[in-house]
Amino acid sequence: MSSALPVLPSRELVLDRYRPLRPLGSGASGSVWLARDEQTGLEVALKIVPREGKAAQRAEREAEAAARLRHERCLRSYGFGADSGHVYIAYEYVGGRTLREAMRAGELTDPRAVEAAAQILEGLAHAHGRGIVHRDVKPSNVLLLDEEQVSIRLLDFGLARFDEAETLTAVGDVPGTLAYISPERLAGEEAGPASDVWGVGILLWEALAGKHPFWGTPLQQMATAIDAGAPPLAAERPDLPQRLLVAIERALAPDPARRPSAAALAHELREAAAGRRRKSRNRRLSVGATQRPFAVGRLARLVPAAATGLATLAGGSFLPFFPAGWTLAIALAAALAAIVRPRAALALALAAPILPLGNLSLGLALLYGGFAASWLALAWREPRSGLAFLAGPLLAPLGLIALVPLAVQTVRGHVERALQVVAAVGLASVAAGARGASLPFGGTAETPQLAGLESPVDAARTLLDVLPPMLGLEALALAAVAVAIPWATSLWRIAALGAAALAALLLLAPTAPAIPLVATVWLTCAALTWRHEHQTRSD
């Protein structure tokens, strides 16, 4: 296939009208250039597609679809033309990034994700009303504008299907991106409006959970997994409003007849969010496009930023041999980075102890460096909750170590929550041993003799030697509680979880003070009961 880029080096007018200025991007089917319309003076995004194969046909179909659409959520088309080598579509030019880029950067808060999905559905409802089905709804086909409030544009109707129009694909061919294709399309049925609704449901599930619902599924098993339907979002995000969870579940019904229309789902998403905002002032989910700016989104960034800065400051202050004045500077840098670049902030916070640990023991620094690198990889998808394990050393001295499972519920994913708990108990134990204090579940540990060790294996062996073997089982018990908490959605389940947690902790730690363990398990059950009653009233 020829490239669209080499045809424009002279910046000569295209179609005697558009003057290319600079490339905006390119892909397998062509490229997009920033151009100036010499007739109107407007800057446009000029899509250029070679006239070879199906790409040109799809470009023509895209232009036809764009010409029918007149909606603020659909990228406006100014014109269409072709020459002997290429097809051209002139779109309005707006600054922004794709929803995929925003999700990868960890900058799409829950309120913004819900509002973006509602706006996508509004654009799709407009298209469906004109007999157009998008058929390729995915994050990379949604443009998020560089504005204070959420504003999106729906892109790329190149795979669109029109009522009573011939398809561009052969029998059995499924156009679009597999991860967002609905079950009925995989079964060979024609795409309809419900297929687009499925795509939005997958997109919103992914934005709220921090990972795709079928992430990790082998490609050869993907069709089977999609046909079975997406797993419940509540397992990943039990903190979300029940009405919102139900709306997403309806959008992902395997039977297309059970899915709501795009307009109905947009209304339901906003109602669910608005109801949550009215019922709980402390946990607002303000998503209206005409509402005030997202104060909650800002707070959601400031709280992790403050926690990151304090954690970095504490880590640097309590470790030996840190150069004077560095601790505060690194802590401030980590806090500021957490606001705009949460992954960079997490990396800085995790890296801060390496230098002082190296002054104590090279082996310990290498051991911790391996842990920090692994932890950064684990928390890459959700960096703002990457330091949740610090709840361990904070709660343990107060006798509240059993509250750690509740403290890590903001972490998304069963495995991630379990590992956060294990890390919290481990860090609390190491901190207690270094201070000569009692371990989280009772008993004491000798101060580890780490000075001068050069091998990370020796450092790990020294740490393990001073910690009792039962500590690992106790950490696993708390990890199991953290994983099970989202399951506790009724009073009977909450009671069962509390009983199982008490039995496991008391059996595994017979010498631990019973009163703090019983009290913290009761507090956990009380918090879950309050959540249950609050959601019941909200719904």
mmCIF file of C-alpha atoms in Angstrom, residues 111-112 147-150 285-298:
data_model
loop_
_atom_site.group_PDB
_atom_site.id
_atom_site.type_symbol
_atom_site.label_atom_id
_atom_site.label_comp_id
_atom_site.label_asym_id
_atom_site.label_seq_id
_atom_site.Cartn_x
_atom_site.Cartn_y
_atom_site.Cartn_z
ATOM 1 C CA PRO A 111 -16.864 11.046 37.019
ATOM 2 C CA ARG A 112 -15.116 11.913 33.766
ATOM 3 C CA GLU A 147 -11.126 21.365 28.114
ATOM 4 C CA GLU A 148 -11.912 21.755 31.820
ATOM 5 C CA GLN A 149 -15.180 19.882 31.478
ATOM 6 C CA VAL A 150 -15.573 16.602 29.640
ATOM 7 C CA LEU A 285 -20.003 11.505 41.416
ATOM 8 C CA SER A 286 -20.735 14.719 39.523
ATOM 9 C CA VAL A 287 -20.779 13.996 35.805
ATOM 10 C CA GLY A 288 -23.111 16.492 34.124
ATOM 11 C CA ALA A 289 -21.605 18.352 31.194
ATOM 12 C CA THR A 290 -23.276 21.580 32.347
ATOM 13 C CA GLN A 291 -22.335 21.183 36.003
ATOM 14 C CA ARG A 292 -19.519 22.961 37.752
ATOM 15 C CA PRO A 293 -15.963 21.705 37.191
ATOM 16 C CA PHE A 294 -15.024 18.372 38.659
ATOM 17 C CA ALA A 295 -14.055 19.327 42.223
ATOM 18 C CA VAL A 296 -14.262 15.701 43.238
ATOM 19 C CA GLY A 297 -11.861 14.768 40.458
ATOM 20 C CA ARG A 298 -9.404 17.312 41.787
#
